[in-house]
Short mmCIF file of C-alpha atoms in Angstrom, two decimals:
data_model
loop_
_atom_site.label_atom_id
_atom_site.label_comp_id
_atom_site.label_asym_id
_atom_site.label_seq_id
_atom_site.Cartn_x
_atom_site.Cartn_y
_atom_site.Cartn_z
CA UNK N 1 0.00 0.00 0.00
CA UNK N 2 3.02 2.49 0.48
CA UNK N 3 4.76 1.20 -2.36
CA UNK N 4 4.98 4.93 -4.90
CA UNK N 5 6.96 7.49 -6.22
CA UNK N 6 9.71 8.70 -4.33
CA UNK N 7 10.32 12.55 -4.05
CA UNK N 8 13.93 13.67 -4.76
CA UNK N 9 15.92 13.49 -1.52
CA UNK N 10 13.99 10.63 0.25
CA UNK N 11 14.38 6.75 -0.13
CA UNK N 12 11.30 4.48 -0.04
CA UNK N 13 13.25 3.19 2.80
CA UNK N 14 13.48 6.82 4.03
CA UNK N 15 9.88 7.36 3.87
CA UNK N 16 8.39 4.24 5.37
CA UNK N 17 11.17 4.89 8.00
CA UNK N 18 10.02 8.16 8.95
CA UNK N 19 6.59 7.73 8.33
CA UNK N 20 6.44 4.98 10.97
CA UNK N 21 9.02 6.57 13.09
CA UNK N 22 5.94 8.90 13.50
CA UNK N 23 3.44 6.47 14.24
CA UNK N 24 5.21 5.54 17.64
CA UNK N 25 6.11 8.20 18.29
CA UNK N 26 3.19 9.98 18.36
CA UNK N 27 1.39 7.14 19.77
CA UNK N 28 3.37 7.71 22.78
CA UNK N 29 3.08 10.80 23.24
CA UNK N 30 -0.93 10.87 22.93
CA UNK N 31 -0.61 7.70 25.23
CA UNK N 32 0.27 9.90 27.93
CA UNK N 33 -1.63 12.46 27.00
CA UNK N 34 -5.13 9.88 26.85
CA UNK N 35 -4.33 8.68 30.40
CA UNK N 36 -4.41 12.04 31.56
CA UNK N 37 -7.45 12.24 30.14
CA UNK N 38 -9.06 9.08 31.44
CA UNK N 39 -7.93 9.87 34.98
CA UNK N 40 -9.34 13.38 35.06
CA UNK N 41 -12.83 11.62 34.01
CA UNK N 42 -12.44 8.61 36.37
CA UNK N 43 -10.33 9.30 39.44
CA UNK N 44 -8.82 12.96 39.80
CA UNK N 45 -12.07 13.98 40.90
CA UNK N 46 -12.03 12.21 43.97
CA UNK N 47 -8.47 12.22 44.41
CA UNK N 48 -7.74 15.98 43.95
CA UNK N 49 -10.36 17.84 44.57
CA UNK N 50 -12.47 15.80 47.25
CA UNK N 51 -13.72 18.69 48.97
CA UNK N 52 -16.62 19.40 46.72
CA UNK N 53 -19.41 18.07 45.83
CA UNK N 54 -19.94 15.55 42.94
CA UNK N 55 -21.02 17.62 39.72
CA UNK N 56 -18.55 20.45 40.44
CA UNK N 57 -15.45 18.36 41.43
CA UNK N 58 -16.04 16.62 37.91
CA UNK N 59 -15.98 19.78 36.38
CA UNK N 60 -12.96 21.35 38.00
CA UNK N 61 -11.43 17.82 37.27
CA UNK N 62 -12.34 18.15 33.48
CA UNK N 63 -11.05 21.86 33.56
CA UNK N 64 -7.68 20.33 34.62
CA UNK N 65 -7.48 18.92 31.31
CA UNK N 66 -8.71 21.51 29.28
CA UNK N 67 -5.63 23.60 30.94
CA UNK N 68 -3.42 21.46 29.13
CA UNK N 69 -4.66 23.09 25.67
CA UNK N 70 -4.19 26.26 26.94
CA UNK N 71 -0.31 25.30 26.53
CA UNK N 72 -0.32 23.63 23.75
CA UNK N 73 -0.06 27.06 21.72
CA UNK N 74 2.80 27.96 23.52
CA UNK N 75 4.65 24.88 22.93
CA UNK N 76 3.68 25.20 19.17
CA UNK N 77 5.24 28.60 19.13
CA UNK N 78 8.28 27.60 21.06
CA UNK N 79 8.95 24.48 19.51
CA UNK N 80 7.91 25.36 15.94
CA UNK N 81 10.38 27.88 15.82
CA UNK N 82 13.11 25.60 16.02
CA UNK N 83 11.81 23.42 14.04
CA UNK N 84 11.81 25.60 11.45
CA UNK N 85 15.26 27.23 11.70
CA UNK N 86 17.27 24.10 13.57
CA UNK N 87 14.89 21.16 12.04
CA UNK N 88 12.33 18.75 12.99
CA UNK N 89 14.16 15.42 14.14
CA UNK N 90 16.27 17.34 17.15
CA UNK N 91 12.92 19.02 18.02
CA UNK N 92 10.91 15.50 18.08
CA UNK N 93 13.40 14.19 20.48
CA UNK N 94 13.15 16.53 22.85
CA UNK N 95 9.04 16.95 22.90
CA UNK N 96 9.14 12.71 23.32
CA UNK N 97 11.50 13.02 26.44
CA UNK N 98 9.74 16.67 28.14
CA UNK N 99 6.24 14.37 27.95
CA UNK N 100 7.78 11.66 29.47
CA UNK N 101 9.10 13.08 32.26
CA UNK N 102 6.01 15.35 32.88
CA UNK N 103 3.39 11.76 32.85
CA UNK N 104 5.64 9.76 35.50
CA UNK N 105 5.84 12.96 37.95
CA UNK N 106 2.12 12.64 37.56
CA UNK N 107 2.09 9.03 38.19
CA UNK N 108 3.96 9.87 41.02
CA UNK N 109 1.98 12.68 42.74
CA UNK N 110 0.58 12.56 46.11
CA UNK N 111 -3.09 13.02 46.63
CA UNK N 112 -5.30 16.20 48.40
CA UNK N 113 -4.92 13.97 51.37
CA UNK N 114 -1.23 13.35 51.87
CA UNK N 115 -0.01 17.02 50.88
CA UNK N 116 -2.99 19.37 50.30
CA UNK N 117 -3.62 22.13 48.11
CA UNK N 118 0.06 21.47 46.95
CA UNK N 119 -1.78 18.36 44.78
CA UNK N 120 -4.04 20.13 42.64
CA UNK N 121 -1.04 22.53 41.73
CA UNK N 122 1.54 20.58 40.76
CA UNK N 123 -1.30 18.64 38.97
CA UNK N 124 -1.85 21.60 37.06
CA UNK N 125 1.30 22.41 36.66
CA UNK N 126 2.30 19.02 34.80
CA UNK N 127 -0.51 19.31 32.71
CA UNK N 128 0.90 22.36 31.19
CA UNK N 129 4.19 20.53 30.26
CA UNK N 130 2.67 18.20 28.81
CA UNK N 131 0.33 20.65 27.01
CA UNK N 132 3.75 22.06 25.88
CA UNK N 133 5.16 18.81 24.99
CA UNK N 134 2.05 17.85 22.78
CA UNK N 135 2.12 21.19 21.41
CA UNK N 136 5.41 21.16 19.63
CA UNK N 137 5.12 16.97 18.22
CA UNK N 138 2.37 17.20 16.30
CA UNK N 139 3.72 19.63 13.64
CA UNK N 140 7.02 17.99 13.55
CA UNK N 141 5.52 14.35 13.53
CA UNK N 142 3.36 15.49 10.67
CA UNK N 143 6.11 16.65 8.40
CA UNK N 144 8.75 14.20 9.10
CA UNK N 145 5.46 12.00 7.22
CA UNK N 146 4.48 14.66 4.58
CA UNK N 147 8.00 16.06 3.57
CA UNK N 148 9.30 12.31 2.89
CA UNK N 149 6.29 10.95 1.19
CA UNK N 150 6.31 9.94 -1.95
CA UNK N 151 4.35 11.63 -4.89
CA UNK N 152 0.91 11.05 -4.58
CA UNK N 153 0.38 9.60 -1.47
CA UNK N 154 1.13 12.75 0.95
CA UNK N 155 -2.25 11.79 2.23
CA UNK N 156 -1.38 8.06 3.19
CA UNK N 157 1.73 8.88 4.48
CA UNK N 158 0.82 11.79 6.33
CA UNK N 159 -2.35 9.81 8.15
CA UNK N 160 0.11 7.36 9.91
CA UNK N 161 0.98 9.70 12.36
CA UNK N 162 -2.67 10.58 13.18
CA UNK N 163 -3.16 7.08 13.83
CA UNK N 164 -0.73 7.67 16.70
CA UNK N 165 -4.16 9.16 18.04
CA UNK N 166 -6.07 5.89 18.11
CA UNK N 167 -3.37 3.86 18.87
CA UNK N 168 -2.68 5.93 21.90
CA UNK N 169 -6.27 6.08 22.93
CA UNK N 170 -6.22 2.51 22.40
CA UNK N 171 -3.44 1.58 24.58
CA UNK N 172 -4.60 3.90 27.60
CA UNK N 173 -8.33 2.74 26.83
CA UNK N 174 -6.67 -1.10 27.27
CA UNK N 175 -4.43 -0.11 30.21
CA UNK N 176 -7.13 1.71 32.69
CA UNK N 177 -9.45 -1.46 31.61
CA UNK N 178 -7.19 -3.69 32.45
CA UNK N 179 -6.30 -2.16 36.12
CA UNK N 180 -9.79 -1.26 36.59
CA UNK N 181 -11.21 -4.62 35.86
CA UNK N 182 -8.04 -6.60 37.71
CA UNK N 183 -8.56 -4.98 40.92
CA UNK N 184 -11.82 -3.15 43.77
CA UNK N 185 -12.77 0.41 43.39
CA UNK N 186 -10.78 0.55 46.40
CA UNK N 187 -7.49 -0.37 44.93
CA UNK N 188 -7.55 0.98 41.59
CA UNK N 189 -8.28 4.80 43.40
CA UNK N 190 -5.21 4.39 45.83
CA UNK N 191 -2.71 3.35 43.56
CA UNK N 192 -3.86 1.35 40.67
CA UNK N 193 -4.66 4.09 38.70
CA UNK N 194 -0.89 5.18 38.93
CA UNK N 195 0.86 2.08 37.15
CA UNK N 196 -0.78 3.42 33.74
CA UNK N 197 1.83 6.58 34.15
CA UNK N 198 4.58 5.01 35.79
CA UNK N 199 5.14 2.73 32.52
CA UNK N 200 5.44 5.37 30.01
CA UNK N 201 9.33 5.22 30.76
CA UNK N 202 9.33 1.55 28.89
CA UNK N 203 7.59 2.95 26.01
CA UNK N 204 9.55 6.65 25.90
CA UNK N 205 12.66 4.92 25.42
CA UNK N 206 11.41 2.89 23.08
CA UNK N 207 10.28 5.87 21.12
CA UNK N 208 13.85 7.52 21.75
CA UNK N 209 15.87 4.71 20.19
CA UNK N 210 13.07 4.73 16.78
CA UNK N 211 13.84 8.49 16.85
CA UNK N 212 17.69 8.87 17.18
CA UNK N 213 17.67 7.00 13.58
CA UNK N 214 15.57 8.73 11.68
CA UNK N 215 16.92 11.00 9.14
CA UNK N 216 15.94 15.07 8.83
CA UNK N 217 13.03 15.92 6.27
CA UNK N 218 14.63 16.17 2.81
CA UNK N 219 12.75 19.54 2.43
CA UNK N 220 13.85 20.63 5.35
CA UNK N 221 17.47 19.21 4.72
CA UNK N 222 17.24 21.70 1.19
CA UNK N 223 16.59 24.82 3.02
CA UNK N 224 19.11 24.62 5.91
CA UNK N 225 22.22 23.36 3.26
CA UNK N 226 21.34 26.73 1.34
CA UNK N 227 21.23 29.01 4.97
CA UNK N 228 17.74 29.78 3.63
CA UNK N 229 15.49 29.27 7.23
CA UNK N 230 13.52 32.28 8.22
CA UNK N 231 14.98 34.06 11.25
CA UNK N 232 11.52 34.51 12.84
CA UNK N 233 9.37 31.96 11.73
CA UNK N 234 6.42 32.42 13.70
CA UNK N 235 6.72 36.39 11.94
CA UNK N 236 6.75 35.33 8.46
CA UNK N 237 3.21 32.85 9.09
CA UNK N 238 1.51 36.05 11.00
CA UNK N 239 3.33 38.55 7.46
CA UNK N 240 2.02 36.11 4.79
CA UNK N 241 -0.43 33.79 5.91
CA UNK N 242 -2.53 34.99 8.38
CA UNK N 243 -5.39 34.53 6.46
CA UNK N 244 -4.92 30.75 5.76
CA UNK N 245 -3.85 30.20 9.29
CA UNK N 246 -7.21 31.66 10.62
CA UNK N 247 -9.09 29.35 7.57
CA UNK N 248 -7.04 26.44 8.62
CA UNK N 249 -7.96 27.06 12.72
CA UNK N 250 -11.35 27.53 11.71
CA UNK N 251 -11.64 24.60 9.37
CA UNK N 252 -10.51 22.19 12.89
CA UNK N 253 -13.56 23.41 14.81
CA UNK N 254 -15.80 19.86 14.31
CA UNK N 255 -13.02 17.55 14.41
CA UNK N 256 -12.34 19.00 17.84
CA UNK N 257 -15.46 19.23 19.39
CA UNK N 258 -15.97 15.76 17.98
CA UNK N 259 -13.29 13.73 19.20
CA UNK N 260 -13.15 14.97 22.85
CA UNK N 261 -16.78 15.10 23.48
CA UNK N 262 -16.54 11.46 22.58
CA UNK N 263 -13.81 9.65 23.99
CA UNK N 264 -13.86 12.05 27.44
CA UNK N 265 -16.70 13.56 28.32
CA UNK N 266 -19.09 10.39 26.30
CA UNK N 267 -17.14 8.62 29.61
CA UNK N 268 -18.66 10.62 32.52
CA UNK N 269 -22.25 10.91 30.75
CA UNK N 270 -22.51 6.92 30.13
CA UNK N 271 -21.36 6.81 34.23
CA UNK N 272 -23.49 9.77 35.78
CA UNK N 273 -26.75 9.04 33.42
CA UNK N 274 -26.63 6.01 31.77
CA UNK N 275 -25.34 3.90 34.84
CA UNK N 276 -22.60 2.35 32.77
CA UNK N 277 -19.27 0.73 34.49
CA UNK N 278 -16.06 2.51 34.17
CA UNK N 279 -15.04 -0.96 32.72
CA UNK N 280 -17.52 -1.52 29.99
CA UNK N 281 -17.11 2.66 28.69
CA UNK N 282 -13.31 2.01 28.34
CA UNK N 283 -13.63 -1.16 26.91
CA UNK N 284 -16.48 0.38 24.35
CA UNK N 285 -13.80 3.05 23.90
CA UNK N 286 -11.11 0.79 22.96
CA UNK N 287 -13.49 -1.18 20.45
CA UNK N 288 -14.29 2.19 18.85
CA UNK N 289 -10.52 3.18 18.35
CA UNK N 290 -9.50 0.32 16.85
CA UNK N 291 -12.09 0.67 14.26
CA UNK N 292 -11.29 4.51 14.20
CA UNK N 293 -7.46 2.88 13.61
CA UNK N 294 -8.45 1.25 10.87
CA UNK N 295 -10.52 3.71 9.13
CA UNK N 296 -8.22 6.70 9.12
CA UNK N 297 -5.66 5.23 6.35
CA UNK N 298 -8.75 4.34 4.12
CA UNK N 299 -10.09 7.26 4.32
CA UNK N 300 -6.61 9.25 3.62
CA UNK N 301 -5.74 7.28 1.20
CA UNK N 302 -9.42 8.35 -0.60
CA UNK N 303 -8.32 11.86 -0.29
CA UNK N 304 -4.96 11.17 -2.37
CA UNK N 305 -7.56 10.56 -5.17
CA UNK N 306 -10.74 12.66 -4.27
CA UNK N 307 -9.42 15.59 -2.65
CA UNK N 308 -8.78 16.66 0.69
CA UNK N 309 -11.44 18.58 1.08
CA UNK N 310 -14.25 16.22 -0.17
CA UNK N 311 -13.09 13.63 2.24
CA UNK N 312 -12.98 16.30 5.08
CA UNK N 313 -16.52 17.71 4.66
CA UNK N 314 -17.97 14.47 4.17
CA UNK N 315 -16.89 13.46 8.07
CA UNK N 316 -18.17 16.67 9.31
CA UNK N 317 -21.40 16.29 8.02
CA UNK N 318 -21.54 13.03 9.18
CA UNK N 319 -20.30 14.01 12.28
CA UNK N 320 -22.74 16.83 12.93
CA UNK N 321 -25.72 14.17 11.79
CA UNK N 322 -24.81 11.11 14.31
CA UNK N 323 -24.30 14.04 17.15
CA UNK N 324 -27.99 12.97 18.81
CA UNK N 325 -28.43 9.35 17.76
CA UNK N 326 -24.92 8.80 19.71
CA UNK N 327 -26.28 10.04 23.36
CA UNK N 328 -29.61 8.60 22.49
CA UNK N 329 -27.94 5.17 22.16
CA UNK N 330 -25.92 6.43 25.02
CA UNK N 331 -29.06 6.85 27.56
CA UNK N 332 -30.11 3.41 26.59
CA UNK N 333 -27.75 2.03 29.44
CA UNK N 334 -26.20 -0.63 27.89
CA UNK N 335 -22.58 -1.55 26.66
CA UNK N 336 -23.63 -2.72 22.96
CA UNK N 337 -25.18 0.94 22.33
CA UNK N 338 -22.54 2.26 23.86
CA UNK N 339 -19.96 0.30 21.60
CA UNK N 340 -21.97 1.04 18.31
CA UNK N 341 -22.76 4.78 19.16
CA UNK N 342 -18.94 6.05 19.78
CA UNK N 343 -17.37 3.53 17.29
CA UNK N 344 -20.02 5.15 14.27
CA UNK N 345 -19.01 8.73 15.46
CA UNK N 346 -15.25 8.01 15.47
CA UNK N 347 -15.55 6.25 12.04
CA UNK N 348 -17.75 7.85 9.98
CA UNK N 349 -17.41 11.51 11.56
CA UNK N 350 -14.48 12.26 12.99
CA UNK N 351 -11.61 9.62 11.04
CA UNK N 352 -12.24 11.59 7.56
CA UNK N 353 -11.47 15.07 9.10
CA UNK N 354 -8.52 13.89 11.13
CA UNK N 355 -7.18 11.56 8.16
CA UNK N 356 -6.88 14.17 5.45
CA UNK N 357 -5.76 16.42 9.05
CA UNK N 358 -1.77 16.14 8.29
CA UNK N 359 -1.33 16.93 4.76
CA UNK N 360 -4.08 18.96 4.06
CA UNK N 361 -2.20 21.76 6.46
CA UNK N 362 0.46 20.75 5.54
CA UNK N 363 0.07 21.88 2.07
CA UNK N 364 -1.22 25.13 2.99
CA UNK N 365 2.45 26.49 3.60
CA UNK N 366 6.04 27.42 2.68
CA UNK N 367 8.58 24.99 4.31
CA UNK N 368 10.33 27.97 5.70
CA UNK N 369 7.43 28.55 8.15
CA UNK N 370 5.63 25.52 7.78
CA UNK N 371 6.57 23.59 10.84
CA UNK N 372 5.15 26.92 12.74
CA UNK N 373 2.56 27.38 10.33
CA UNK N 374 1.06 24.07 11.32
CA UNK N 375 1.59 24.13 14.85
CA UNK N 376 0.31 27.18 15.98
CA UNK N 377 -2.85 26.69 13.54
CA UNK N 378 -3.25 22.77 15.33
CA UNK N 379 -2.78 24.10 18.74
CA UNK N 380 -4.83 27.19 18.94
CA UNK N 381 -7.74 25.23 17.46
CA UNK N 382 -7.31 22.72 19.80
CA UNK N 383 -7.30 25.31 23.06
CA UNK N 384 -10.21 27.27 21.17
CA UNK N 385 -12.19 23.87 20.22
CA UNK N 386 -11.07 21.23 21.83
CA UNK N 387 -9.76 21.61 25.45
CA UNK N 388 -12.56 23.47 26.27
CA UNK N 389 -15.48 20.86 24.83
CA UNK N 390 -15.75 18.21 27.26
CA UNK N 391 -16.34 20.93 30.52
CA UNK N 392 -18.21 22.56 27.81
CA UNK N 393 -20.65 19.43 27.26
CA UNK N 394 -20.95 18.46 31.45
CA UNK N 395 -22.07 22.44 31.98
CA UNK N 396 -24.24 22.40 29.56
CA UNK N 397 -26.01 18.64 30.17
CA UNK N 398 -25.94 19.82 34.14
CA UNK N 399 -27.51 22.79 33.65
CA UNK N 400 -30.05 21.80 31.15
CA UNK N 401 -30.63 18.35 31.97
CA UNK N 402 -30.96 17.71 28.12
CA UNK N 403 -27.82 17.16 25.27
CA UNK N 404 -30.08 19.15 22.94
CA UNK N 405 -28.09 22.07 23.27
CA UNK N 406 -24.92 20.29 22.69
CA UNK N 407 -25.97 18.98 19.62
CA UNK N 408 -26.87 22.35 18.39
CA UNK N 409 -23.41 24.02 18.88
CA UNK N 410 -22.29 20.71 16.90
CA UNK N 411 -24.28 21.89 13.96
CA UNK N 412 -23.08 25.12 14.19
CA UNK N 413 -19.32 24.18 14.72
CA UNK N 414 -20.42 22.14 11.38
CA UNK N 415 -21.02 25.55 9.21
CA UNK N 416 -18.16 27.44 10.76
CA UNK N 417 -15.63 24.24 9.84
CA UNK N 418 -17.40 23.77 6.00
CA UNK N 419 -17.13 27.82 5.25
CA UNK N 420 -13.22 27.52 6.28
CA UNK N 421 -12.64 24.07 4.54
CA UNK N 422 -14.33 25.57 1.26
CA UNK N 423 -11.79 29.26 1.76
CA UNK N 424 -8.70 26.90 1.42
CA UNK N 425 -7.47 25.63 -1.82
CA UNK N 426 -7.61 22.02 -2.72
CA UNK N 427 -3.80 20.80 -2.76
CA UNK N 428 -3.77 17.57 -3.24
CA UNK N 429 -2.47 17.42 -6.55
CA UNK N 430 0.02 20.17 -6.31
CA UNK N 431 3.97 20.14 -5.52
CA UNK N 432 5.01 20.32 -1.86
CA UNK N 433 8.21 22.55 -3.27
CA UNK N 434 10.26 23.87 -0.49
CA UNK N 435 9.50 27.29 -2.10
CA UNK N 436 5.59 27.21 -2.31
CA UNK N 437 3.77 30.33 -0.96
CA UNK N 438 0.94 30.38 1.25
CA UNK N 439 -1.58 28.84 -0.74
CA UNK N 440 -4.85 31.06 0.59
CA UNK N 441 -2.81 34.44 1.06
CA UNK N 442 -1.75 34.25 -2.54
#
């Protein structure tokens, strides 16, 4: 499937190295990132902030993880710079390494009732490193895929590292179920919950050794042998592209609200109204990312022959449309709904969007900015859509006792993402030349 056309500079070797060089890499790095997530739904509630009562410790807990999108901008920024002017592989390393360190301190961290309101900060505080962390891989995952793909299948190629996605969800889905299911209530909330984090440092250096021998992005590779980097990146995208980085953040407003109103705040509804077992939501969740796993090369490999964009507004409306039939199967109460309402979401709705994800942005930019480009557009629609939708979805259902509002901002997040999708030129057939301009600010 990824036999093609090679691009000058780049092996097939080269490119199925760093294609899947991507893959694990970013699945570790959204592993840690998932079992943050997971906890905040399931445990840190009672764990961090047991003083209050029920609904709003949930919340606060959920806010806790939105906090970590608030930093993934700034790691974007920070990281996307040198990406751009020093290059991506160096960069990669040390993101891998800074999220590491930041998910066993959490594994680590004493509760609200060892070492008081000490907990919840340094809770807080880790989940801003690893907001920075996240915020600087995805770019540089992305175009260590795109920049070495061969011609014609930038889409395939660059979908392997959004599959890091599922396969992290996956993993974390399969660890907490495991603990959860091996052990009491009891044992999993005093320290079971903690061996999820703790083993990220068998799978980081894993992801270190794939890393150290991957080469740098041909493209990449080009511009630094001729001393042609931009000094200020992150200057040039806000100069000449400001109007396809605002499309592009736009465009990610579904795919946002869509994925972590599913696999996080889907969790806490199925417990609080539904009645279903922490055991049987994460093991519906792990059913429904390994079809989500499956679907996302199909579908990016469609959009090397289709178009980006078809591909992309096809999952959003599909998203948008399965928004109420997905809590309605929900409220039924029992696991099979459960499975077949998330897994049709992730497959149909959100897998198209975050497929053609990679190269679609990627094509939007020069290489001299691009890693910056990307990153900043990425991580400021995920702290605009995405870290805030799951506290989003719990205020809303609390206060209105009904998802119907929910589902209404879905449809509107749907108009908003197909106006932007429709502003940005279709690329799919074009050059990814190291000296392409700003495709929408041309």
């Amino acid at each position: 499937m990824l036999r093609s056309r090679r691009v000058p500079g780049a092996t097939r070797n080269q490119s199925k190295r760093a294609a899947l060089g991507s893959l694990v890499g970013t699945t570790i790095e959204w592993y840690d990132f998932f079992i943050y997530g997971q906890a905040a739904a399931l445990v840190f509630d009672k764990l961090y902030f047991p003083g209050l009562d029920p609904s709003t410790a949930t919340l606060v807990s959920l806010a806790t993880l939105g906090i970590g999108f608030v930093a993934r901008p700034v790691g974007g920024v920070l990281f996307g710079h040198f990406g751009d002017r020093v290059g991506r592989k160096s960069v990669l390393i040390s993101t891998l390494l800074l999220m590491g360190v930041a998910t066993m301190l959490v594994g680590a961290l004493p509760t609200t009732a060892t070492i008081g309101i000490w907990a919840p900060i340094l809770l807080v505080l880790l989940r801003l490193v690893q907001g920075i962390a996240v915020g600087g891989e995805w770019g540089g995952a992305v175009l260590m895929a795109v920049e070495h793909a061969p011609s014609g299948r930038r889409g395939l190629y660059g979908s392997l590292p959004q599959m890091g996605i599922p396969l992290g969800l996956i993993s974390s889905a399969g660890v907490f179920a495991l603990l959860s299911g091996t052990m009491s209530d009891e044992a999993f909330l005093a320290w079971g919950w903690r061996i999820a984090f703790l083993a990220s440092v068998v799978v980081v250096a894993i992801g270190l050794f794939i890393r150290l021998g991957i080469e740098e992005s041909p493209s990449f590779a080009r511009v630094k042998q001729r001393s042609e980097q931009a000094r200020v990146p992150i200057f040039e995208v806000l100069k000449h592209a400001k109007r396809t980085t605002l499309l592009t953040i736009g465009s990610q407003a579904l795919v946002n609200i869509t994925f972590y109103v599913t696999t996080v705040y889907v969790l806490t509804y199925a417990r609080d109204t539904a009645g279903i077992s922490r055991t049987e939501s994460l093991v519906a969740l792990l059913i429904a990312a390994t079809l989500d796993l499956i679907a996302i090369p199909l579908w990016a490999a469609l959009s090397d022959r289709v178009g980006r964009r078809a591909v992309f507004l096809d999952g959003a409306i599909c998203a948008a449309i399965l928004a109420y039939p997905m809590f309605w199967l929900v409220d039924t109460g029992g696991f099979g709904e459960m499975t077949v309402a998330i897994s049709l979401m992730l497959v149909c709705g959100q897998a198209p969007m975050y497929a053609t994800l990679a190269s679609f942005l990627s094509e939007q930019f020069d290489v001299r900015m691009r890693y910056s480009a990307i990153s900043l557009s990425y991580q400021l629609a995920g702290a605009l859509w995405a870290g805030p939708a799951p506290l989003v979805a719990a205020a809303l259902v609390a206060a209105t006792g009904s998802v119907g509002i929910l589902v209404g901002i879905m449809f509107c997040a749907l108009g908003l993402t197909a106006v932007c999708v429709r502003g940005l030129k279709e690329t799919y057939r074009s050059r990814l030349d190291e000296t392409q301009q700003p495709v929408a600010d041309r």
